[in-house]
PDB file of C-alpha atoms and ligand atoms in Angstrom:
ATOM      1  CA  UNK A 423      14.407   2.718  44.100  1.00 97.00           C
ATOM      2  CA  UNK A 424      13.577   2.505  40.630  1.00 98.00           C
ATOM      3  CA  UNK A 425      11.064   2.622  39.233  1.00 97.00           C
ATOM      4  CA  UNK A 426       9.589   2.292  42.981  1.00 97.00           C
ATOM      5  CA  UNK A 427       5.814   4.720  43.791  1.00 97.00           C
ATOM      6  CA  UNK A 428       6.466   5.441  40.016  1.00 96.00           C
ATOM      7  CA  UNK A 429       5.356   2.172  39.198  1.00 96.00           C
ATOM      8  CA  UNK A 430       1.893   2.605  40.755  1.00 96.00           C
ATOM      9  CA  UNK A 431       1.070   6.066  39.482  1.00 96.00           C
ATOM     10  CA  UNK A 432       0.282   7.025  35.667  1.00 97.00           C
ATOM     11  CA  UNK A 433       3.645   6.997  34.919  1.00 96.00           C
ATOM     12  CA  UNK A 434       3.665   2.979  35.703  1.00 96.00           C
ATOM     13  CA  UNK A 435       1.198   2.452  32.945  1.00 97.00           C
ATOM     14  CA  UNK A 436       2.544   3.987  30.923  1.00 97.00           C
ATOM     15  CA  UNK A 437       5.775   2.446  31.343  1.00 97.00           C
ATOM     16  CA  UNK A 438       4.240  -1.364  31.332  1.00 97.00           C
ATOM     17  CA  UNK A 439       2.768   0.127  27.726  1.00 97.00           C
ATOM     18  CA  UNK A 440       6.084   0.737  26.529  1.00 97.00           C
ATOM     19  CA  UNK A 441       5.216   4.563  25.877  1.00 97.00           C
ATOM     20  CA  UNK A 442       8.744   5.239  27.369  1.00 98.00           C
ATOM     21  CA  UNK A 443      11.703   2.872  29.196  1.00 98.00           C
ATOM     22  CA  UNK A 444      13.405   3.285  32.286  1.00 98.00           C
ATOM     23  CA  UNK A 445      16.921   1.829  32.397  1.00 98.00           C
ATOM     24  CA  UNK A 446      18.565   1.847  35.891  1.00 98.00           C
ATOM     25  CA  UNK A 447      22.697   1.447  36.518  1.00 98.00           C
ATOM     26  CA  UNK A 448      23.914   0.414  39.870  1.00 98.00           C
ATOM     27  CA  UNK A 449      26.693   2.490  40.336  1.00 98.00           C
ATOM     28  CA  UNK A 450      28.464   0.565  42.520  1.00 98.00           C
ATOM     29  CA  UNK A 451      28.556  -2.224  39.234  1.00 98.00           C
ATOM     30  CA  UNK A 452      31.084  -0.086  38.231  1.00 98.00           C
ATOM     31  CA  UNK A 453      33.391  -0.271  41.144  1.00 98.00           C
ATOM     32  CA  UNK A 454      36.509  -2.008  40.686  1.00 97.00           C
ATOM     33  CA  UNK A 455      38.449  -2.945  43.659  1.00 96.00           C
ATOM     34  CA  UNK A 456      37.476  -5.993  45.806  1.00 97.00           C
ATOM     35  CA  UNK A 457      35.267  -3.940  48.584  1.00 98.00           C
ATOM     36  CA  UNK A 458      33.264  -2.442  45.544  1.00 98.00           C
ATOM     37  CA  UNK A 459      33.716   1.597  46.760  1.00 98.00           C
ATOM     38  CA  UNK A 460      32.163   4.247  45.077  1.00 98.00           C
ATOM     39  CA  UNK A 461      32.970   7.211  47.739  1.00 98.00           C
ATOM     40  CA  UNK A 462      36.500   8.210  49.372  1.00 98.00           C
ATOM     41  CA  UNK A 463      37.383  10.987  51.310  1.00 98.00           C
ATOM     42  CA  UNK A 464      37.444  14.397  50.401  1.00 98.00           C
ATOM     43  CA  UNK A 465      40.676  16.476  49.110  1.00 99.00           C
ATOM     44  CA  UNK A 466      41.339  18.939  51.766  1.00 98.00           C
ATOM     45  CA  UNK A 467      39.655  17.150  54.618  1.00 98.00           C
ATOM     46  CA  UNK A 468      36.513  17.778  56.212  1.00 98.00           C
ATOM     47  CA  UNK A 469      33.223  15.380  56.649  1.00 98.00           C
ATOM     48  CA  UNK A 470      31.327  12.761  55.046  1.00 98.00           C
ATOM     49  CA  UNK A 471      32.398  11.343  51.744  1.00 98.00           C
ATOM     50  CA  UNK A 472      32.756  11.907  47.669  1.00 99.00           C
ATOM     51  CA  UNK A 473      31.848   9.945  45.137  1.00 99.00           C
ATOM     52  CA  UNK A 474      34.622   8.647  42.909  1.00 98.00           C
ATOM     53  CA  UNK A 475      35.220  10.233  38.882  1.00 98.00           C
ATOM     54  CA  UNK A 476      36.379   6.796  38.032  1.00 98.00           C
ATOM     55  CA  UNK A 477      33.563   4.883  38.997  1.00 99.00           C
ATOM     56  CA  UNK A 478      31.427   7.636  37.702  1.00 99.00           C
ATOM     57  CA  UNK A 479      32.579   7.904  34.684  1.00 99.00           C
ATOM     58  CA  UNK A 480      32.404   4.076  33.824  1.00 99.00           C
ATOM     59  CA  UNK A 481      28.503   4.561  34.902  1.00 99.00           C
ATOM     60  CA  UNK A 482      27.848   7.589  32.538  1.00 99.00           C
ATOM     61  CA  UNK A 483      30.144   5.956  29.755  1.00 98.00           C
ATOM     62  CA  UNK A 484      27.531   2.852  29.840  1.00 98.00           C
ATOM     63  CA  UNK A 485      24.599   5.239  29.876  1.00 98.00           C
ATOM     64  CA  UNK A 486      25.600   7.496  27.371  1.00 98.00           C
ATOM     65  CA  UNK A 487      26.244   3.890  25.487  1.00 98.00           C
ATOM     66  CA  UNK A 488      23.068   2.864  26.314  1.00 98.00           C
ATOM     67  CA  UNK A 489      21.064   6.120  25.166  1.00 98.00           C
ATOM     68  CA  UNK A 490      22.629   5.936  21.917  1.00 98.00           C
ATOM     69  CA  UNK A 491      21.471   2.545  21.193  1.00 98.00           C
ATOM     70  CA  UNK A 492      18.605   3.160  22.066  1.00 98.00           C
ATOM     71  CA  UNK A 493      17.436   6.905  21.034  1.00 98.00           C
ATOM     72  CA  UNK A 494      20.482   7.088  18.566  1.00 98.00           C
ATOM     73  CA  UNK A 495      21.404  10.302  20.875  1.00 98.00           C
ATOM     74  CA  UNK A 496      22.131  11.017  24.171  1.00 97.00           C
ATOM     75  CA  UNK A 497      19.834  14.023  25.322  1.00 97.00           C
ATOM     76  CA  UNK A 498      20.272  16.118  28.250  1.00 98.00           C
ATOM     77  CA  UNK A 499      22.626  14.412  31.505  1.00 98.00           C
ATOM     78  CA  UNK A 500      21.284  15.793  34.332  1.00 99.00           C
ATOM     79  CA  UNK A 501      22.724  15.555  38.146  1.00 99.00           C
ATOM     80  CA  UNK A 502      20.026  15.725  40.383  1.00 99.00           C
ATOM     81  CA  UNK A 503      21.748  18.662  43.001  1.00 99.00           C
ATOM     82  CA  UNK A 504      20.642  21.308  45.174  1.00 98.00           C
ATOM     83  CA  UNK A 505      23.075  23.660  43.620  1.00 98.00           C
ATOM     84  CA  UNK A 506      20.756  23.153  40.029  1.00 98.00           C
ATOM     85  CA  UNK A 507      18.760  25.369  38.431  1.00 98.00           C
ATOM     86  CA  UNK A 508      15.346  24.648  40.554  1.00 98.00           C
ATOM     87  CA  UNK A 509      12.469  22.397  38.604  1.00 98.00           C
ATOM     88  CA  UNK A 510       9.505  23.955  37.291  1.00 98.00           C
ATOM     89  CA  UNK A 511       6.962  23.445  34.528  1.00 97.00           C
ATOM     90  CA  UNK A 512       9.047  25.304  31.846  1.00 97.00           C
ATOM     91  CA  UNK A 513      11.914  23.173  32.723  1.00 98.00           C
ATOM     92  CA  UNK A 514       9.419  20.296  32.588  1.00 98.00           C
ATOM     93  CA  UNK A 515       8.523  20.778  29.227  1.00 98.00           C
ATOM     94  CA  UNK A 516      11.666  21.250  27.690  1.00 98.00           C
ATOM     95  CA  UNK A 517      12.646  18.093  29.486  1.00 98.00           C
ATOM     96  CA  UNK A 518       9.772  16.235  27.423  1.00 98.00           C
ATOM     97  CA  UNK A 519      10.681  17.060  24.631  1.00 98.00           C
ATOM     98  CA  UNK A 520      13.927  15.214  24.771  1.00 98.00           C
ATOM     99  CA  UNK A 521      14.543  12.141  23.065  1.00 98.00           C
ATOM    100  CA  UNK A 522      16.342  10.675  26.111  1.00 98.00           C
ATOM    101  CA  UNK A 523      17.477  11.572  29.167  1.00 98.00           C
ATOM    102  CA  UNK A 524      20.484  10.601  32.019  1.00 98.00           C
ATOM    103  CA  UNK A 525      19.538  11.340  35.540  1.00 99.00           C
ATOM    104  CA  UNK A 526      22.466  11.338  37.570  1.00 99.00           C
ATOM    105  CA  UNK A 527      22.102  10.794  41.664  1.00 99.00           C
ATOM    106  CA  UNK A 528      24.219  11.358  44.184  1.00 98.00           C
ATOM    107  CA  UNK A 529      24.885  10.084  48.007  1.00 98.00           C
ATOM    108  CA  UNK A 530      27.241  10.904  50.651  1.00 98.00           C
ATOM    109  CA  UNK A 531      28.194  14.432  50.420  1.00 98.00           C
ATOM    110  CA  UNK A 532      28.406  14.354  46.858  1.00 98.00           C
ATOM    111  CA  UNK A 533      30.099  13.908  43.545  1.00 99.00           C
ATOM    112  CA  UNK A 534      33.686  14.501  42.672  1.00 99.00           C
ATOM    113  CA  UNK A 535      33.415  18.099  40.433  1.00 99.00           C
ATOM    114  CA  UNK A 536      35.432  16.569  37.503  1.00 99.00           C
ATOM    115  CA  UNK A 537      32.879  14.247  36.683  1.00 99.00           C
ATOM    116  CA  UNK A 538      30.306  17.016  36.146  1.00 98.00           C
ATOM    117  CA  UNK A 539      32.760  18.970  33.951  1.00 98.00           C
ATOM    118  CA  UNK A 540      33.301  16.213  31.618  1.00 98.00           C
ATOM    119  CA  UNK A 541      30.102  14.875  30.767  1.00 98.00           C
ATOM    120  CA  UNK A 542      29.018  18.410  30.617  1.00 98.00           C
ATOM    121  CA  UNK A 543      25.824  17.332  33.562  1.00 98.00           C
ATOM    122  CA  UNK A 544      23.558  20.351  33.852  1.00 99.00           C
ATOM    123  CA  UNK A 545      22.637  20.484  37.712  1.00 99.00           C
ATOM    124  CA  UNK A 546      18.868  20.779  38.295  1.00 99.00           C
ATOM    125  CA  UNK A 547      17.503  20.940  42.230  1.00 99.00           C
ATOM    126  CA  UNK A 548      13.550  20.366  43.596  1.00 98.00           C
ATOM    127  CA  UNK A 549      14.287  22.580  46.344  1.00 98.00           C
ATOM    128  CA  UNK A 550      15.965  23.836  49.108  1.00 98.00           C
ATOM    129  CA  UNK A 551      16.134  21.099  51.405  1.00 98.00           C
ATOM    130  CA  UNK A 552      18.292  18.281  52.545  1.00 98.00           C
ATOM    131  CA  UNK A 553      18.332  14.741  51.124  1.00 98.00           C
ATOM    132  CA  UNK A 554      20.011  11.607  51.432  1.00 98.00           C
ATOM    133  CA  UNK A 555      20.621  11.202  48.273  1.00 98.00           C
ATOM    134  CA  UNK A 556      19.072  12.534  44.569  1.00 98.00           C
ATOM    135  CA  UNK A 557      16.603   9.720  43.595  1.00 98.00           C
ATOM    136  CA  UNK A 558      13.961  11.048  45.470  1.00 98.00           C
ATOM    137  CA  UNK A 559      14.271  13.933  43.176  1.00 98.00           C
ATOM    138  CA  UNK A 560      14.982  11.964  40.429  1.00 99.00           C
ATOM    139  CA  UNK A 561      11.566  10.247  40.856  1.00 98.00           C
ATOM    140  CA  UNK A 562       9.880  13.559  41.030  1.00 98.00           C
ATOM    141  CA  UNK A 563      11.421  14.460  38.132  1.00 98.00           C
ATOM    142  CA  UNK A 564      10.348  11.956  35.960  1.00 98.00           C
ATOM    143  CA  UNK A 565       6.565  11.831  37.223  1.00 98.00           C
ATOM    144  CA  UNK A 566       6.183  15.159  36.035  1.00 98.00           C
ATOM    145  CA  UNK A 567       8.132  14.490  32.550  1.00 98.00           C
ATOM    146  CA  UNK A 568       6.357  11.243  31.910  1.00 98.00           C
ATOM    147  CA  UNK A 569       2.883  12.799  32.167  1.00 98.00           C
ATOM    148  CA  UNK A 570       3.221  15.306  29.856  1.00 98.00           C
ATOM    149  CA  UNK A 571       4.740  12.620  27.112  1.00 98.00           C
ATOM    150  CA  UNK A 572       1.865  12.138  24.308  1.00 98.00           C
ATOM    151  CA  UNK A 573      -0.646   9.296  24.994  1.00 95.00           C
ATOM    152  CA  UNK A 574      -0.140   9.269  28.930  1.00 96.00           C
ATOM    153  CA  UNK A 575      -2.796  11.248  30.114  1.00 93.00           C
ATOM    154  CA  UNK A 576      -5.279  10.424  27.726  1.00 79.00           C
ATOM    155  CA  UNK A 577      -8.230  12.868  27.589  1.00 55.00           C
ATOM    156  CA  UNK A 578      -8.498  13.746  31.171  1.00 64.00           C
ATOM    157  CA  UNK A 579      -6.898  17.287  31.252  1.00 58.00           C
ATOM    158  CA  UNK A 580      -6.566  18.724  27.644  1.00 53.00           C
ATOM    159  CA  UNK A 581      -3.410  20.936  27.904  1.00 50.00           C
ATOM    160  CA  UNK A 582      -3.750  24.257  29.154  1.00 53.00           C
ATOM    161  CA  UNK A 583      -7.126  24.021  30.634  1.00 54.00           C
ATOM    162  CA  UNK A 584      -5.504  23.099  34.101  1.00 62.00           C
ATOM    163  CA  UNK A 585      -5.400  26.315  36.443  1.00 64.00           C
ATOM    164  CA  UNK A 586      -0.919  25.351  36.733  1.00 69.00           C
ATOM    165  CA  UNK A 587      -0.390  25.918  32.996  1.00 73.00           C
ATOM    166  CA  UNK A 588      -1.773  29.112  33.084  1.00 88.00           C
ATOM    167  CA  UNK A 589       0.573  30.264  35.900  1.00 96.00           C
ATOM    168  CA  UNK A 590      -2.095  29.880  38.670  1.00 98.00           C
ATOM    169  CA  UNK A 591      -2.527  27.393  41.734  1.00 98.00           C
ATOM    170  CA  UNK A 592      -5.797  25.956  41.950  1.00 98.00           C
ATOM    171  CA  UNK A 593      -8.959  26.990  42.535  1.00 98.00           C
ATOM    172  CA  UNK A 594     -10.834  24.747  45.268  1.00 98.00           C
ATOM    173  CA  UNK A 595     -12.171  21.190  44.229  1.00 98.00           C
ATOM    174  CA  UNK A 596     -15.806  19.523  45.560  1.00 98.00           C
ATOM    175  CA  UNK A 597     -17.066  16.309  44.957  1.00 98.00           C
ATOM    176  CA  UNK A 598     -20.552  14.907  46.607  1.00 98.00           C
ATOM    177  CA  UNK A 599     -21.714  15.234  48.880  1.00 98.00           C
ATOM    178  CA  UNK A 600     -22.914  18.391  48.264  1.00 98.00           C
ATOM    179  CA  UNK A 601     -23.625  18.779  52.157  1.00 98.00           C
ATOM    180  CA  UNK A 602     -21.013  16.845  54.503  1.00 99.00           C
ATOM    181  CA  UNK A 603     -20.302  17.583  58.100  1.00 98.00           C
ATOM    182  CA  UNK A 604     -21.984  20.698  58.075  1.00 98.00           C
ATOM    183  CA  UNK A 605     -20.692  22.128  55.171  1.00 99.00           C
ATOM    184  CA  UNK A 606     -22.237  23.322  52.270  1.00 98.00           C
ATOM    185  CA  UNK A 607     -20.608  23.056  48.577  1.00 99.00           C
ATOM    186  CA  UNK A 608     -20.379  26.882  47.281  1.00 99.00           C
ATOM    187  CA  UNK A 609     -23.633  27.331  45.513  1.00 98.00           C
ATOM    188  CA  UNK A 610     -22.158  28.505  42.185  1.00 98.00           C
ATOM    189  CA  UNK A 611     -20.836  24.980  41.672  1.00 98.00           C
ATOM    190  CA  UNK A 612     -24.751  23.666  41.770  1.00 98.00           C
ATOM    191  CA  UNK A 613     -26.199  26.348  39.584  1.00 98.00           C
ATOM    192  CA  UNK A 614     -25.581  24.594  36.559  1.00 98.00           C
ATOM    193  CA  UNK A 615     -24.361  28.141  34.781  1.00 98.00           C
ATOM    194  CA  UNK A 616     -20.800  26.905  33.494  1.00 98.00           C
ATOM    195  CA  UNK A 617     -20.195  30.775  32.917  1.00 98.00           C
ATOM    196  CA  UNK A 618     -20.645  31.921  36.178  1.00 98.00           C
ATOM    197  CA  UNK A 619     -18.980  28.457  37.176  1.00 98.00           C
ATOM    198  CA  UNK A 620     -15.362  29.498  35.038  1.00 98.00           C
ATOM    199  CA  UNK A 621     -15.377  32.765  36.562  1.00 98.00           C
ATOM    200  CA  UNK A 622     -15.808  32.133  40.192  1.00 98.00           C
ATOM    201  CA  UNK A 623     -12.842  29.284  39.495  1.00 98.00           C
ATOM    202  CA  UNK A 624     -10.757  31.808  37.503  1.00 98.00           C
ATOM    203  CA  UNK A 625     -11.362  34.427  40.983  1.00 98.00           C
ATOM    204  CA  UNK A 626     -10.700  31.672  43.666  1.00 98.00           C
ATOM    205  CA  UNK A 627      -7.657  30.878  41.341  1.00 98.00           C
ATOM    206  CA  UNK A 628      -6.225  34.426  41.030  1.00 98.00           C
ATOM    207  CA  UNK A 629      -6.854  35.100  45.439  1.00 98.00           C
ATOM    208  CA  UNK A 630      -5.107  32.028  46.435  1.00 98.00           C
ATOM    209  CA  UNK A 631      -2.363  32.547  44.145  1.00 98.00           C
ATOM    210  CA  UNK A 632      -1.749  36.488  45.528  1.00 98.00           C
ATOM    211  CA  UNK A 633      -1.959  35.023  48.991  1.00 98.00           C
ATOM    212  CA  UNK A 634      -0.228  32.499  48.476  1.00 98.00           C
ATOM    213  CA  UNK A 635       2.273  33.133  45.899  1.00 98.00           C
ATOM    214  CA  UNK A 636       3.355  36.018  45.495  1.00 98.00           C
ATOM    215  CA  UNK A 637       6.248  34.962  43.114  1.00 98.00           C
ATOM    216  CA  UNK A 638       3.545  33.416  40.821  1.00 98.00           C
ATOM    217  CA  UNK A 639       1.467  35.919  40.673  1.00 98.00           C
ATOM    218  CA  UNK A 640       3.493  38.453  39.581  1.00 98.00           C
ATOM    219  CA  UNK A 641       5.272  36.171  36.772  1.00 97.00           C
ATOM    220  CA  UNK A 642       0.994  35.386  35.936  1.00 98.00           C
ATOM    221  CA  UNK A 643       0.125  39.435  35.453  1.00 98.00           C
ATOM    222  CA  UNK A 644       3.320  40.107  33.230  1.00 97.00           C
ATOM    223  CA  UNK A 645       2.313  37.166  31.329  1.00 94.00           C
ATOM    224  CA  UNK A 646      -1.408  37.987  30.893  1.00 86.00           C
ATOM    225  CA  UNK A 647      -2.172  40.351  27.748  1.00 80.00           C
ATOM    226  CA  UNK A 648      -2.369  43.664  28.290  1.00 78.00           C
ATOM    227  CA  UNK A 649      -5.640  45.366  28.282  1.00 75.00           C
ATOM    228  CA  UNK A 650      -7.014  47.467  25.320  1.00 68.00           C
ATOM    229  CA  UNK A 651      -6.357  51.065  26.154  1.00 71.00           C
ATOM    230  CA  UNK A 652      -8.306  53.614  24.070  1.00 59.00           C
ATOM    231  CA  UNK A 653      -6.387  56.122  22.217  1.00 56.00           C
ATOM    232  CA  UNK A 654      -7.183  59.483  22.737  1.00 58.00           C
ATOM    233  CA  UNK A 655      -6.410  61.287  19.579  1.00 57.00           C
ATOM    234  CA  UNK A 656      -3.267  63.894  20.333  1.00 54.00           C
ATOM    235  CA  UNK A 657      -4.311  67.827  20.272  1.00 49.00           C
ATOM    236  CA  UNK A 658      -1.780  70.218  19.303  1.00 50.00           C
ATOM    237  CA  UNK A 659      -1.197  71.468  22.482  1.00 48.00           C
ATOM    238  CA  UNK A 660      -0.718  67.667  23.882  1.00 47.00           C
ATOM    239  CA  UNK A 661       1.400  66.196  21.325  1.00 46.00           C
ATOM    240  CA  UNK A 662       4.589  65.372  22.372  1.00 47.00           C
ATOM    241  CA  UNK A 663       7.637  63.266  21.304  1.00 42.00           C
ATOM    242  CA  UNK A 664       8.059  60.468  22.440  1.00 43.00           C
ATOM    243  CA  UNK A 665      10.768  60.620  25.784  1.00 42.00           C
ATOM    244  CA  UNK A 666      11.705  57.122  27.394  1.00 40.00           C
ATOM    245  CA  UNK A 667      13.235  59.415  30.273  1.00 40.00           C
ATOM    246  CA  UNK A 668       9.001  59.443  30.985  1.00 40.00           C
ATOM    247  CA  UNK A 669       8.833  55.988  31.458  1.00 42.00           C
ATOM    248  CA  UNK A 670      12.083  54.637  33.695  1.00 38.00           C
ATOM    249  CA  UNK A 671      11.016  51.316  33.909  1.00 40.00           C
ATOM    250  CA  UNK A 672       9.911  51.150  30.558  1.00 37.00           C
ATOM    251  CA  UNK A 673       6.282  49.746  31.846  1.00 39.00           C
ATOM    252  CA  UNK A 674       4.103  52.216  29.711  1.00 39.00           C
ATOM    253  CA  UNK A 675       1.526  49.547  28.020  1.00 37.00           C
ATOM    254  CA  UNK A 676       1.991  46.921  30.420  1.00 39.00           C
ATOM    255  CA  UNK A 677      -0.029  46.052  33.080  1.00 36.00           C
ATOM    256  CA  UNK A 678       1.733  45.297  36.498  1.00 33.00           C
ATOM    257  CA  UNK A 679      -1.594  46.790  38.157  1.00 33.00           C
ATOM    258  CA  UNK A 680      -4.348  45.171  36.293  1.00 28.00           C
TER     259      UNK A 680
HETATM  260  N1  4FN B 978      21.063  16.383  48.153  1.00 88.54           N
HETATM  261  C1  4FN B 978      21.385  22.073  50.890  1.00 88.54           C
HETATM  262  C2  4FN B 978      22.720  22.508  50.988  1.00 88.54           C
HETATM  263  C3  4FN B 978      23.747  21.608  50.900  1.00 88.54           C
HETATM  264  C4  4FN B 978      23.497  20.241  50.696  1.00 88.54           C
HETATM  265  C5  4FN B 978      22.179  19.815  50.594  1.00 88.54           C
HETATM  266  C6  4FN B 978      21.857  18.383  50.374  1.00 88.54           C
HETATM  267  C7  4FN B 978      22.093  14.202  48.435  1.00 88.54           C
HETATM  268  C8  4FN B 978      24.371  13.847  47.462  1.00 88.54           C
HETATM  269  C9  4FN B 978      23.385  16.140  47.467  1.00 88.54           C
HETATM  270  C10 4FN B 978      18.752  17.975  47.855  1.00 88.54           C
HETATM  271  C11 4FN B 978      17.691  18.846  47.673  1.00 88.54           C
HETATM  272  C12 4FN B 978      17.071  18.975  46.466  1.00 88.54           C
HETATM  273  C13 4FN B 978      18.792  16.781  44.325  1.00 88.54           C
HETATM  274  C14 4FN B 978      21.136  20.720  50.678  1.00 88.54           C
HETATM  275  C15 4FN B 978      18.594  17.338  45.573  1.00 88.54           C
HETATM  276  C16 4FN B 978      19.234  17.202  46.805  1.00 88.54           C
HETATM  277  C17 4FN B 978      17.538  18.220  45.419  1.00 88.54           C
HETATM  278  C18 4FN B 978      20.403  16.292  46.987  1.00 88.54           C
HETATM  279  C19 4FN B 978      23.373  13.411  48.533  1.00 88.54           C
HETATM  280  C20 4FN B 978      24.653  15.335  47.586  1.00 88.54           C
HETATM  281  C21 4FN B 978      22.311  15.716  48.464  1.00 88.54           C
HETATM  282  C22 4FN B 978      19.464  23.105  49.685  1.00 88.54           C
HETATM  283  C23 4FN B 978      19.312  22.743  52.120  1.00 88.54           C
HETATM  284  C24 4FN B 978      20.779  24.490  51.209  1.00 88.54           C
HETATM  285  C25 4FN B 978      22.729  16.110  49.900  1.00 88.54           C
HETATM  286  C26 4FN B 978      20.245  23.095  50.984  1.00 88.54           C
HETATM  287  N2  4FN B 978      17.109  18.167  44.140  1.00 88.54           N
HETATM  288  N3  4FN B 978      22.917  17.520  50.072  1.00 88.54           N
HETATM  289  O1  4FN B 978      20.719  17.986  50.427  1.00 88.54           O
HETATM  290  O2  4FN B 978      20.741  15.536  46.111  1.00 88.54           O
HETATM  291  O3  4FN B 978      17.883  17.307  43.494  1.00 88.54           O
END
């Protein structure tokens, strides 16, 4: 599965130009018995299968092996798991700026909760859904590391001008023809005024993301600088001291409703 639609994206270049390695274990390589098993049944009955410590452990002993070698450390071991802490572009970032990293993946129900304990995995889910197993997320996971590693993306976006890393989803994209099935490009977009062009983007931006997200939107306001707020110079009668019992929710100077 590795490094599979990876290896026909940006991420594929960049790995053919060496800007970062992929090394992939085959679990079951580290089986020992004669039928090769990696899962058994659970402790305390109930369905589907776990994934053996042993067998486990030999794979994330020859990683960690492996990292070392190769980075001289071995960064963040992650198991790819719904129960994680869910991927977004913070997480993203501080993932890139590793030096190397283990991506654990599971199958069957699961792995075996010592395993996690000792090679102190931090758990890190795409979302609430079900999989099969964790390389799907795994690939996800490294497509959105990879691109932000230096050299990959070359000059297309310059960082921070994309609508995403300023909190916002995007605004809506045209490309000729500027008249197709009876639809018109929005005239703004033709004008040639790249003022007027950044603000109508910035607006489309900012709807869609309240409509859409609310969760975004409200983590993009609290992030977005407060506005300047004349000070009206205190009179005698108006002075008061300062009382947090005023403000409950300790917003005074923010600007939740801007
Ligand atoms: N999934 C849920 C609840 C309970 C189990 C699952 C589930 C693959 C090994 C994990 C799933 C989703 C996002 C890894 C889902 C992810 C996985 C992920 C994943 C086989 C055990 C399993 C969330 C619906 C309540 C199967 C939900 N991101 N178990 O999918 O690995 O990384």
């Amino acid at each position: 599965m590795f490094p599979g639609p990876l290896g026909h994206s940006l991420a594929g270049r960049a790995l053919e130009h060496g800007t970062w390695a992929l090394e992939t274990l085959d679990i079951r390589s580290f089986a020992r018995d004669k039928h090769r098993s990696v899962d058994d049944t659970p402790f305390g009955g109930g369905p589907g299968m776990v994934m053996r410590p042993d067998v486990l452990d030999a794979a994330l002993e020859a990683a960690t092996a492996q990292a070392v070698a190769a980075r001289g450390e071995r960064g963040r071991a992650i198991y790819l798991s719904p129960r994680g802490r869910v991927l977004d572009q913070d997480l993203v970032k501080e993932l890139a700026g590793e030096r190397s990293l283990i991506l654990l993946c599971g199958r069957y129900e699961g792995v075996d909760e010592r395993v996690l304990e000792k090679h102190a995995l931090e758990e890190v889910s795409l979302g609430d859904f079900v999989l099969s197993g964790g390389e799907p997320a795994a690939l996800c996971l490294i497509d959105a590391v990879v691109r932000l590693l230096p050299g990959v993306m070359g000059n297309v976006e310059t960082a921070g001008e994309e609508s995403f890393e300023r909190g916002l989803l995007e605004y809506p994209h045209y490309t000729r023809p500027a008249f197709w099935d009876g639809r018109q490009v929005p005239a703004v977009l033709l004008s040639g005024d790249h003022g007027k062009v950044r603000a109508w983007r910035l607006e489309q931006a900012e709807a869609i993301t309240e409509a859409r997200r609310p969760d975004l939107w409200s983590r993009y306001l609290e992030s977005r600088p407060a506005p300047k707020v004349k000070k009206r110079r205190a009179t005698k009668a108006a002075a008061q001291p300062s009382n947090p019992a005023d403000d409950p929710a300790g917003t005074a100077g923010s600007n939740e409703d801007s």
